[in-house]
GROMACS .gro file of C-alpha atoms in nm:
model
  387
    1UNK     CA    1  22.977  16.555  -2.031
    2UNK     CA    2  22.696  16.397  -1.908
    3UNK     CA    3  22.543  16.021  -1.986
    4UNK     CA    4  22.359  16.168  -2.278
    5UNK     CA    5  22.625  16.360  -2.424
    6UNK     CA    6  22.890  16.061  -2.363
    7UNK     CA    7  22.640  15.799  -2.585
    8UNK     CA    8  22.572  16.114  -2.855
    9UNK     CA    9  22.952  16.099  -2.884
   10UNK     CA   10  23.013  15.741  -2.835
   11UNK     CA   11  22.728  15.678  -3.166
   12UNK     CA   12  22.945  15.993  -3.336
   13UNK     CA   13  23.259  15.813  -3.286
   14UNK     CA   14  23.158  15.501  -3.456
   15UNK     CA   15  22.972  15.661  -3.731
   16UNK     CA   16  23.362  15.856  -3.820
   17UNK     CA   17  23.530  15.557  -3.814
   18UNK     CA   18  23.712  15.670  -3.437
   19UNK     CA   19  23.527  15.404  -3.250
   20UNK     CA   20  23.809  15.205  -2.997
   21UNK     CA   21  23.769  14.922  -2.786
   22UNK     CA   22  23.722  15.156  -2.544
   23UNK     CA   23  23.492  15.368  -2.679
   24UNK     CA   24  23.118  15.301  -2.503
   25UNK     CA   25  22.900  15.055  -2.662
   26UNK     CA   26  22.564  15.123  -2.816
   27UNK     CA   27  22.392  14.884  -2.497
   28UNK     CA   28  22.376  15.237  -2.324
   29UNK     CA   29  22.100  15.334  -2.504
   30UNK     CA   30  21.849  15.195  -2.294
   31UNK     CA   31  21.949  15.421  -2.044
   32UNK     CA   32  21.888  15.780  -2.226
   33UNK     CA   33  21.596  15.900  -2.336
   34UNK     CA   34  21.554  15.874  -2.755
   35UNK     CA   35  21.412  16.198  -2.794
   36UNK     CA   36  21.654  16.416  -2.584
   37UNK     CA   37  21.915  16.212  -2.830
   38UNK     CA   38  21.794  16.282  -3.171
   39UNK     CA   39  21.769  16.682  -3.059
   40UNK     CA   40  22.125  16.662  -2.967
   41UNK     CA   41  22.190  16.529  -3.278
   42UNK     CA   42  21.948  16.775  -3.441
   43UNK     CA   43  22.175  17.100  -3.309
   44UNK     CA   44  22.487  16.947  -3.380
   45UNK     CA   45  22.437  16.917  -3.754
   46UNK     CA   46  22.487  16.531  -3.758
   47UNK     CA   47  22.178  16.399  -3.741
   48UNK     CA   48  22.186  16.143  -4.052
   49UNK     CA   49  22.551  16.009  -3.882
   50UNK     CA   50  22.375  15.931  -3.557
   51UNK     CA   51  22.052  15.794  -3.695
   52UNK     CA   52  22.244  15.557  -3.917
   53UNK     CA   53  22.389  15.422  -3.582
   54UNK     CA   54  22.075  15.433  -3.429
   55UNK     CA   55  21.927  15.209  -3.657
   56UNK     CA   56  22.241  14.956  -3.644
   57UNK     CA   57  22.241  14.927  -3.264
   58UNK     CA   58  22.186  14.604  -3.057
   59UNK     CA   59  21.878  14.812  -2.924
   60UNK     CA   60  21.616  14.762  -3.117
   61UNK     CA   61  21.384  15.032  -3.158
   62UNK     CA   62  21.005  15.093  -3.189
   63UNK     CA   63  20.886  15.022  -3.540
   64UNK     CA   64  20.737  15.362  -3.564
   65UNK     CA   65  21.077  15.594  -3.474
   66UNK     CA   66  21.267  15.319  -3.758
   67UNK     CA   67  21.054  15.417  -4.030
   68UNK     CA   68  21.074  15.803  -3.889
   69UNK     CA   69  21.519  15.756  -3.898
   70UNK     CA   70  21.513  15.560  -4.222
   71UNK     CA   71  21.299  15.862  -4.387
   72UNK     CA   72  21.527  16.081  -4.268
   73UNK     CA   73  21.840  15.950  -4.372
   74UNK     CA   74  21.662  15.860  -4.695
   75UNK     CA   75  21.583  16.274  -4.722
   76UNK     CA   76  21.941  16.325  -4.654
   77UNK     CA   77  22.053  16.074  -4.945
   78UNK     CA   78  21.840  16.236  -5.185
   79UNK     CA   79  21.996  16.680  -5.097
   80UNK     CA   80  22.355  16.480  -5.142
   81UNK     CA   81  22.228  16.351  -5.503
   82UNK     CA   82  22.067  16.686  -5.565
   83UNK     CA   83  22.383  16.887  -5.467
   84UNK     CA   84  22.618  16.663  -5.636
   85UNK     CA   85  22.409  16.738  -5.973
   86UNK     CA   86  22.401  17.059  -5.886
   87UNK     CA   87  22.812  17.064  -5.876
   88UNK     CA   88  22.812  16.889  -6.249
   89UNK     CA   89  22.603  17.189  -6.372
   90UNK     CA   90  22.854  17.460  -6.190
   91UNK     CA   91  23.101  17.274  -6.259
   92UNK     CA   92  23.109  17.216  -6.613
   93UNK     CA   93  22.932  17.539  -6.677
   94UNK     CA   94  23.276  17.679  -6.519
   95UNK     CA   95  23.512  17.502  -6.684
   96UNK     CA   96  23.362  17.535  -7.024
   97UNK     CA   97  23.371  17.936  -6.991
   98UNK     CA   98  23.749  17.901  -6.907
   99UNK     CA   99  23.703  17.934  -6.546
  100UNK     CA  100  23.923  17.696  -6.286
  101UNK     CA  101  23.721  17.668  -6.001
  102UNK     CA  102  23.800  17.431  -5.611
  103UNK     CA  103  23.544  17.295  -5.420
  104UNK     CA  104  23.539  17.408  -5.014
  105UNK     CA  105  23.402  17.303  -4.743
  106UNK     CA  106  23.143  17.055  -4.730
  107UNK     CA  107  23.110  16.896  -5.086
  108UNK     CA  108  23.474  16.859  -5.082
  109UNK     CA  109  23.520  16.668  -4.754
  110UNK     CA  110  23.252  16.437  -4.817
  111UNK     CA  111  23.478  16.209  -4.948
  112UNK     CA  112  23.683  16.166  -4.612
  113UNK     CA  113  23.334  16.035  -4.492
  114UNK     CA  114  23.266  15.611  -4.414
  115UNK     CA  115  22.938  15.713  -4.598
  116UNK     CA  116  22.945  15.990  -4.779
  117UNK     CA  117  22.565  16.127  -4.837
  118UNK     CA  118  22.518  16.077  -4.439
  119UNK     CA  119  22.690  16.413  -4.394
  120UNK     CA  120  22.452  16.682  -4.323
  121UNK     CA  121  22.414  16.908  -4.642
  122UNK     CA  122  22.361  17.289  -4.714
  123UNK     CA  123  22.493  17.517  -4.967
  124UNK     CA  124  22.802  17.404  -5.259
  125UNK     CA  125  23.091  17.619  -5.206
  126UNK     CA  126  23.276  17.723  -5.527
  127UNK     CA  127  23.583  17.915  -5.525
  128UNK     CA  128  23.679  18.144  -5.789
  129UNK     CA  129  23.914  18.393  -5.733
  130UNK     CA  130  23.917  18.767  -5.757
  131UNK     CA  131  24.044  18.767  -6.115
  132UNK     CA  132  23.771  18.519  -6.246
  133UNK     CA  133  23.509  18.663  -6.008
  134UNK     CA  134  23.312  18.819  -6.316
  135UNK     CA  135  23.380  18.615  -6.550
  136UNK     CA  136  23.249  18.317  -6.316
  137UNK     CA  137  22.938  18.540  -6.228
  138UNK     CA  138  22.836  18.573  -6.591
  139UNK     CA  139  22.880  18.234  -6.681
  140UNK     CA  140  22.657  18.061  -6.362
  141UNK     CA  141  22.406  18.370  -6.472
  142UNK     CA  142  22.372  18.148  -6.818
  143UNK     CA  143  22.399  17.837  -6.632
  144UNK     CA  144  22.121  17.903  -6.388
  145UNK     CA  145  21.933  18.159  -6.581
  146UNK     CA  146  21.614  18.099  -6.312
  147UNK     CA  147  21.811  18.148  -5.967
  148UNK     CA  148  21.578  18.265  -5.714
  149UNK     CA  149  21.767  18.568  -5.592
  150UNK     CA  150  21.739  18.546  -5.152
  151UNK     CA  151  21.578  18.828  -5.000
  152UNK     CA  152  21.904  18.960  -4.859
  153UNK     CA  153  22.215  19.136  -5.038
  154UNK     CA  154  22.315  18.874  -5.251
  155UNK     CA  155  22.691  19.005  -5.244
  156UNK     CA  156  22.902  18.976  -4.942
  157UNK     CA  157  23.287  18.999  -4.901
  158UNK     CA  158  23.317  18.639  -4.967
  159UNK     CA  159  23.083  18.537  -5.202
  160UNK     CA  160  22.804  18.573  -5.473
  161UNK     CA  161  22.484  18.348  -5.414
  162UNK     CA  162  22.311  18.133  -5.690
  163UNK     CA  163  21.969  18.037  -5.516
  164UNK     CA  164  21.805  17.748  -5.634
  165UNK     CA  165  21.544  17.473  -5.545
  166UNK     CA  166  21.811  17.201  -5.552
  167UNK     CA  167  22.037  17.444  -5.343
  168UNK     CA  168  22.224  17.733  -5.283
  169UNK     CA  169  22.602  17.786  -5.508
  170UNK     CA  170  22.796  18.013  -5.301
  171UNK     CA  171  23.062  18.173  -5.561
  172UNK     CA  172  23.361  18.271  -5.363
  173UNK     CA  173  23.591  18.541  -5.464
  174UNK     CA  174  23.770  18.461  -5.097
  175UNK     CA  175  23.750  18.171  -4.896
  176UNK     CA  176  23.864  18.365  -4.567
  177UNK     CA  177  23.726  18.681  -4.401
  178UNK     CA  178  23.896  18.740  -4.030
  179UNK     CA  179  23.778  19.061  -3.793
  180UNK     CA  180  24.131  19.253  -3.855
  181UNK     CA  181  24.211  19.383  -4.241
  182UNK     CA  182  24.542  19.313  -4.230
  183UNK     CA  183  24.455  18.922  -4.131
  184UNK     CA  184  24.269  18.923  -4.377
  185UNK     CA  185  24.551  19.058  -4.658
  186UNK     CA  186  24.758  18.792  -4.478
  187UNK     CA  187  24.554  18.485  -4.584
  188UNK     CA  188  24.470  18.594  -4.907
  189UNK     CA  189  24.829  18.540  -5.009
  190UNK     CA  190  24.788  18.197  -4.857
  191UNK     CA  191  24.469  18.114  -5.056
  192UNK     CA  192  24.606  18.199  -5.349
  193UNK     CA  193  24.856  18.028  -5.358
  194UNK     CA  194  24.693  17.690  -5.230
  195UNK     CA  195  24.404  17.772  -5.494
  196UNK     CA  196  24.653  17.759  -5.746
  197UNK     CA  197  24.567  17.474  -6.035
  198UNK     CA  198  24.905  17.346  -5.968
  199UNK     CA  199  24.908  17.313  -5.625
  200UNK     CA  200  24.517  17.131  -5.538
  201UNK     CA  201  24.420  16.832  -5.483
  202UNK     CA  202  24.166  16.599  -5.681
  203UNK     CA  203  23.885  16.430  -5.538
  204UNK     CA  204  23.635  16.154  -5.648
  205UNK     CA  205  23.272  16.120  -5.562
  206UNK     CA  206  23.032  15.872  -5.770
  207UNK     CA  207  23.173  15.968  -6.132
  208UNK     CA  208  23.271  16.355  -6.036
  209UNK     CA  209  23.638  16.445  -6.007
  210UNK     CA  210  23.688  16.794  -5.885
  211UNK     CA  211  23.963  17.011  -5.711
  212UNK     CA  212  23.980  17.080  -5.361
  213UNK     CA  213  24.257  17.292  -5.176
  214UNK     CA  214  24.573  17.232  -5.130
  215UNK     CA  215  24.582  16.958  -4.796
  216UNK     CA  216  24.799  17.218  -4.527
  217UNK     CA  217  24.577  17.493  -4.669
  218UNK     CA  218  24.269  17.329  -4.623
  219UNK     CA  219  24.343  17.208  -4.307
  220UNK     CA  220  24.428  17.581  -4.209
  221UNK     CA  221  24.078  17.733  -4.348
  222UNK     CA  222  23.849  17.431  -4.232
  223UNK     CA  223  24.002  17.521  -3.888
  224UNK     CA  224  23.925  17.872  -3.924
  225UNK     CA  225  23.589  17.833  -4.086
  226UNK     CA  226  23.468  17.612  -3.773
  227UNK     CA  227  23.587  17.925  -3.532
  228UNK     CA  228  23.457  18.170  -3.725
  229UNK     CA  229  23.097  17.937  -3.730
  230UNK     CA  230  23.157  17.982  -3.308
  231UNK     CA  231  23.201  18.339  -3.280
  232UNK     CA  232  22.935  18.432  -3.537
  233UNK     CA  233  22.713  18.183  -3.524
  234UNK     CA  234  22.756  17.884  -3.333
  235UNK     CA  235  22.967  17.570  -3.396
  236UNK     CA  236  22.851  17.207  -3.392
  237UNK     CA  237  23.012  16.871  -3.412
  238UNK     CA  238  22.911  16.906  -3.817
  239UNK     CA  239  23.204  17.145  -3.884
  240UNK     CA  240  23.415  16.964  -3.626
  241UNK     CA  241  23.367  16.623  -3.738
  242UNK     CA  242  23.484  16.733  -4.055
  243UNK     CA  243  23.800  16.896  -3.933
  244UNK     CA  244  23.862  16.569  -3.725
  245UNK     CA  245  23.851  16.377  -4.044
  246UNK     CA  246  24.026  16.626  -4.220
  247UNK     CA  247  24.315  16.625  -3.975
  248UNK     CA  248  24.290  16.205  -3.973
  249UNK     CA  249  24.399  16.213  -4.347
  250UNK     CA  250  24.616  16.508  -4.309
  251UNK     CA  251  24.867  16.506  -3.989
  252UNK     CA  252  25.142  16.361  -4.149
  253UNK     CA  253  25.149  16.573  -4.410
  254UNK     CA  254  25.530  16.716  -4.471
  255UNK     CA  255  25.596  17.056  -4.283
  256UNK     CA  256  25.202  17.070  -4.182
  257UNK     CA  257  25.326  17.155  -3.783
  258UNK     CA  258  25.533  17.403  -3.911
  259UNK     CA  259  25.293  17.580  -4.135
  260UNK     CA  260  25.021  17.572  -3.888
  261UNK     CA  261  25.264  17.704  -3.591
  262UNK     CA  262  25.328  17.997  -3.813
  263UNK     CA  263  25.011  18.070  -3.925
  264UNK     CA  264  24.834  18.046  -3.607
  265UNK     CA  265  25.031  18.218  -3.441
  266UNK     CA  266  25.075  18.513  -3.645
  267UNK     CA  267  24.692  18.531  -3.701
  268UNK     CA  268  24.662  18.508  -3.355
  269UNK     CA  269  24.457  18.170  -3.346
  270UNK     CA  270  24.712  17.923  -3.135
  271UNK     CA  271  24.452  17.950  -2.851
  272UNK     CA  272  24.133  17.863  -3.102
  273UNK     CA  273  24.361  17.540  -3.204
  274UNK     CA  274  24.365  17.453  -2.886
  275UNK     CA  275  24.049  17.460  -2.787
  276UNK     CA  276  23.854  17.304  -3.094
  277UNK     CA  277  24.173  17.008  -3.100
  278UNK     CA  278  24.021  16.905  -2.758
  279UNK     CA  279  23.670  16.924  -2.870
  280UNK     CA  280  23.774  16.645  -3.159
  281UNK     CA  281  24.044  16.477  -2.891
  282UNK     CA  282  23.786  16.433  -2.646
  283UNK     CA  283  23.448  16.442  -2.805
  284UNK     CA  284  23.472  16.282  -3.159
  285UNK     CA  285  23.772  16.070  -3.075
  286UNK     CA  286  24.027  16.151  -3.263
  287UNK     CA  287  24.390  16.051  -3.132
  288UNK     CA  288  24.598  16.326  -2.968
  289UNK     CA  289  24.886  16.222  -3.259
  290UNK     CA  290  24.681  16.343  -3.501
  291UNK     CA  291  24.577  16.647  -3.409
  292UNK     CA  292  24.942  16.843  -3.487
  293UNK     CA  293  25.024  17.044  -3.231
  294UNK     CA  294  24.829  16.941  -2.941
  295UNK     CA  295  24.920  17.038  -2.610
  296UNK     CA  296  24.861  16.926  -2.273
  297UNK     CA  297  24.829  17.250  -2.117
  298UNK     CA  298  24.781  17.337  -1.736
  299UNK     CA  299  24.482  17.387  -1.560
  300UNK     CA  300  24.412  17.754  -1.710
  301UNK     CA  301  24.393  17.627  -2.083
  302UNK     CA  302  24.218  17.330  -1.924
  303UNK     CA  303  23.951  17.529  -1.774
  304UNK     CA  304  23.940  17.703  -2.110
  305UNK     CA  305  23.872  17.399  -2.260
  306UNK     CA  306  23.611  17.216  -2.058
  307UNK     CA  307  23.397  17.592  -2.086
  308UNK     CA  308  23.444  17.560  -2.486
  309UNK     CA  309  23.380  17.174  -2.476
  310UNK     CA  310  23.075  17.239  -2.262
  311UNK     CA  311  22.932  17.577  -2.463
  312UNK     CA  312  22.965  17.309  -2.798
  313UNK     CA  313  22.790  17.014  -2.678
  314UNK     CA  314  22.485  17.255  -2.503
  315UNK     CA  315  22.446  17.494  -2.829
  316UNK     CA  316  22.549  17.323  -3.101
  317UNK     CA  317  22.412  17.530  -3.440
  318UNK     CA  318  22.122  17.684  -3.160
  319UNK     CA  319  22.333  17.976  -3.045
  320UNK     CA  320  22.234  18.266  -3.321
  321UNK     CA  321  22.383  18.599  -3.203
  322UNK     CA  322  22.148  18.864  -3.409
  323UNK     CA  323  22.284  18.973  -3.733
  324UNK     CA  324  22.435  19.334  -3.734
  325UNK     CA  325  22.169  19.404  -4.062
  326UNK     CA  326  21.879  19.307  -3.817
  327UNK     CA  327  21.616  19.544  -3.803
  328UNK     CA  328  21.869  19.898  -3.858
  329UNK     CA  329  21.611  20.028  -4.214
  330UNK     CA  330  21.468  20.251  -3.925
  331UNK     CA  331  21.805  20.341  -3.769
  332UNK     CA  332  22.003  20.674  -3.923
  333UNK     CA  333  22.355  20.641  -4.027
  334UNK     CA  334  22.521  20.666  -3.657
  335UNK     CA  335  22.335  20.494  -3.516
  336UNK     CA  336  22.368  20.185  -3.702
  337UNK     CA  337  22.755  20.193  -3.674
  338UNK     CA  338  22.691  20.263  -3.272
  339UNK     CA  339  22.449  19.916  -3.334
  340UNK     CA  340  22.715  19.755  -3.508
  341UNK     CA  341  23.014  19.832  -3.310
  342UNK     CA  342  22.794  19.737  -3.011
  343UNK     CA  343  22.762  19.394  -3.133
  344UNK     CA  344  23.076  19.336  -3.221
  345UNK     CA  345  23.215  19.404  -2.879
  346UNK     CA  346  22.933  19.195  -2.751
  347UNK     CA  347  23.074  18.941  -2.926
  348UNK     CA  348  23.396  18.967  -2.802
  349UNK     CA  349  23.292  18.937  -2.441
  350UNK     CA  350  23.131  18.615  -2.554
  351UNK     CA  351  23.486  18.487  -2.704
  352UNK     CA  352  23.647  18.646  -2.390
  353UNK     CA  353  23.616  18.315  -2.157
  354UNK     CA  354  23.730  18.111  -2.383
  355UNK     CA  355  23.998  18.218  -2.563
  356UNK     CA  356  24.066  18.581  -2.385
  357UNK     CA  357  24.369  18.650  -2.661
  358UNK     CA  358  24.153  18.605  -2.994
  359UNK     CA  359  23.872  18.878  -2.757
  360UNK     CA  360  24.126  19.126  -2.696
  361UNK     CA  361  24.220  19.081  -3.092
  362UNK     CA  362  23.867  19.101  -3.236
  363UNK     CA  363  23.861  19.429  -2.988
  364UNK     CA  364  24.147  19.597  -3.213
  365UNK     CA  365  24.041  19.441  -3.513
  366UNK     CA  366  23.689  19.656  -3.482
  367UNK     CA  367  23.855  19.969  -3.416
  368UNK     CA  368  24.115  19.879  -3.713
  369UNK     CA  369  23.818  19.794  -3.939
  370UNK     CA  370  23.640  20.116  -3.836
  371UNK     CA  371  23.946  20.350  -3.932
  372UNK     CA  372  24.009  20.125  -4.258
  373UNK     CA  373  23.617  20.209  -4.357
  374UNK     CA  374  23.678  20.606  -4.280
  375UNK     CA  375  23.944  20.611  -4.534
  376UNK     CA  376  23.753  20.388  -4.776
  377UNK     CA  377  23.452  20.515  -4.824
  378UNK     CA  378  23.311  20.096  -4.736
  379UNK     CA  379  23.415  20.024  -5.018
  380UNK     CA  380  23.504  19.628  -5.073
  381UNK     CA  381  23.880  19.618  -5.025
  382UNK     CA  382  24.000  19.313  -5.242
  383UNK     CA  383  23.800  19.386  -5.539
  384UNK     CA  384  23.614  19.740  -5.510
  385UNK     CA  385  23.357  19.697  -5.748
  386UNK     CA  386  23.061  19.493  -5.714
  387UNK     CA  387  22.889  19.253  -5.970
   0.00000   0.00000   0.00000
């Protein structure tokens, strides 16, 4: 990494509580420039984190870029009040209607957070299930009878959107969608059983209690939710600060190693592990204890590494491979799957350097997917009929 990458991290650390004596102080400031710093934190998703620390350094800053932080993190403040309202209404609209629902991702790690409302906020997660998937539909209809519905198909695999001005509610009937069907069978057994009312957990923000995964589980799918954010998307230290935090409060869980050794291995996502476990190692600071499973490696998984460490810290949330529904209204029926199956191998090449195991998988898994569809008509495979 280079100077300005090292004091992005070094500010990151502090503002996760992973800050050591060691850990660079603040003093090199002075010797980056400010804007090249906020962008930085702009890609990566954790722009409130590092402006908080901004504003608490030994540096002082120009009056002017204060105020400009301090509005920010003020903005930010005021989308974690407006999603956490937004929760009471789904929530208790849910529960009400007879409908157990868990909070995932975001909302439901903000807790794991120094200061909560400084993580960097989008949509509110809510899984449902496939059996309450309707029922949970028709209910948020009532709640939010005004929902703006989004331009695109509202309905995916995974979830239902709710679109208002305080945010989007993202309904989930799954919490995990992998390349290969039968993966994807595979952790749907796991999520249902870690979505289970007996086994979550219960969380408190403010004067909100709510139910997040079970802690191996979400351990598991927050892993898997940052990789899948890389190969679609683009991953930044947003997701992985909260999967550092995550595993902080989870590591010593009883059995995790073993669960995750299974899991990872049969879903073919050791590699992955690897890789993102060096990102929070040697990025966000996290000790190598508490990341289970962490290897040493020799220099090929090394070299791995330093390419996915480097891809991460250049990208961030900026790399935005374009979306198979792009611009195929004009294309006939062939040649959109030709489109599709083009990009999909396109993005395998792009996984190829860096984990060259999870490429050759997402190779298969297209071809698997591809006979699956043939025999299926499309249709949705976990529950075939749309709301």
């Amino acid at each position: 990494m280079n100077n300005l990458q090292s004091t992005y991290c070094s500010l990151l650390q502090q503002a996760l509580g992973f800050a050591t004596p060691d850990t660079p102080h603040c003093s090199t400031l002075n010797a980056v420039d400010m804007g090249s710093l906020i962008h930085l934190a702009q890609i990566q998703g954790t722009a409130p984190l590092v402006y908080d620390q901004l504003l608490k350094a030994d540096s002082p800053l120009p009056d002017e870029a204060q105020m400009q932080l301090k509005q920010a993190c003020m903005q930010n403040m005021m989308g974690f009040e407006q999603l956490l309202s937004l929760l009471k209404q789904t929530w208790n609209g849910l529960i009400q209607g007879g409908v157990q629902p868990v909070v995932l991702k975001g909302f439901g790690l903000a807790s794991l957070y120094p200061i909560p409302y400084l993580r960097s906020w989008g949509d509110l997660d809510i899984y449902v299930g496939p059996e309450q998937y309707h029922q949970a539909a028709a209910i948020l209809r009532q709640v939010f009878p005004h929902a703006e519905h989004p331009s695109q198909e509202l309905e995916t695999v995974k979830h239902y959107n709710f679109d208002m001005p305080e945010g989007v509610v993202e309904m989930h009937r799954t919490a995990i969608v992998l390349p290969h069907p039968c993966d994807n069978k595979y952790c749907w057994r796991l999520e249902y059983q870690a979505m289970n009312p007996a086994n979550v957990q219960w969380v408190e923000i403010e004067d909100m209690r709510f139910a997040i995964p079970e802690a191996k589980f979400n351990l598991f799918f927050t892993f898997v939710h940052a990789w899948n954010h890389f190969v679609e998307e683009g991953v930044g230290m947003k997701q992985l600060s909260d999967l550092a935090l995550l595993a902080h409060h989870t590591y010593n869980q009883q059995s995790l190693t073993s669960y995750l050794r299974r899991h990872l291995r049969r879903l073919r996502l050791y590699e992955p592990w690897q890789l993102i476990g060096y990102v929070c190692v040697t990025a966000l600071g996290l000790p190598k204890s508490e990341w289970p499973l962490y290897e040493e490696g020799g220099a090929r998984l090394q070299a791995q590494r330093e390419r996915f460490l480097t891809q991460v810290m250049n990208n961030g949330l900026t790399l935005r491979p374009q979306s198979e529904e792009d611009n195929n209204q004009h294309l006939n029926y062939f040649a959109r799957k030709w489109k599709t199956f083009s990009m999909r191998f396109a993005k395998a090449r792009f996984v190829a350097p860096y984990s060259p195991h999870y490429a050759r998988h997402m190779v298969a898994s297209t071809i698997a997917k591809g006979i699956e569809r043939a025999f299926t008509g499309g249709r949705l495979i976990r529950n075939k009929s749309k709301i």
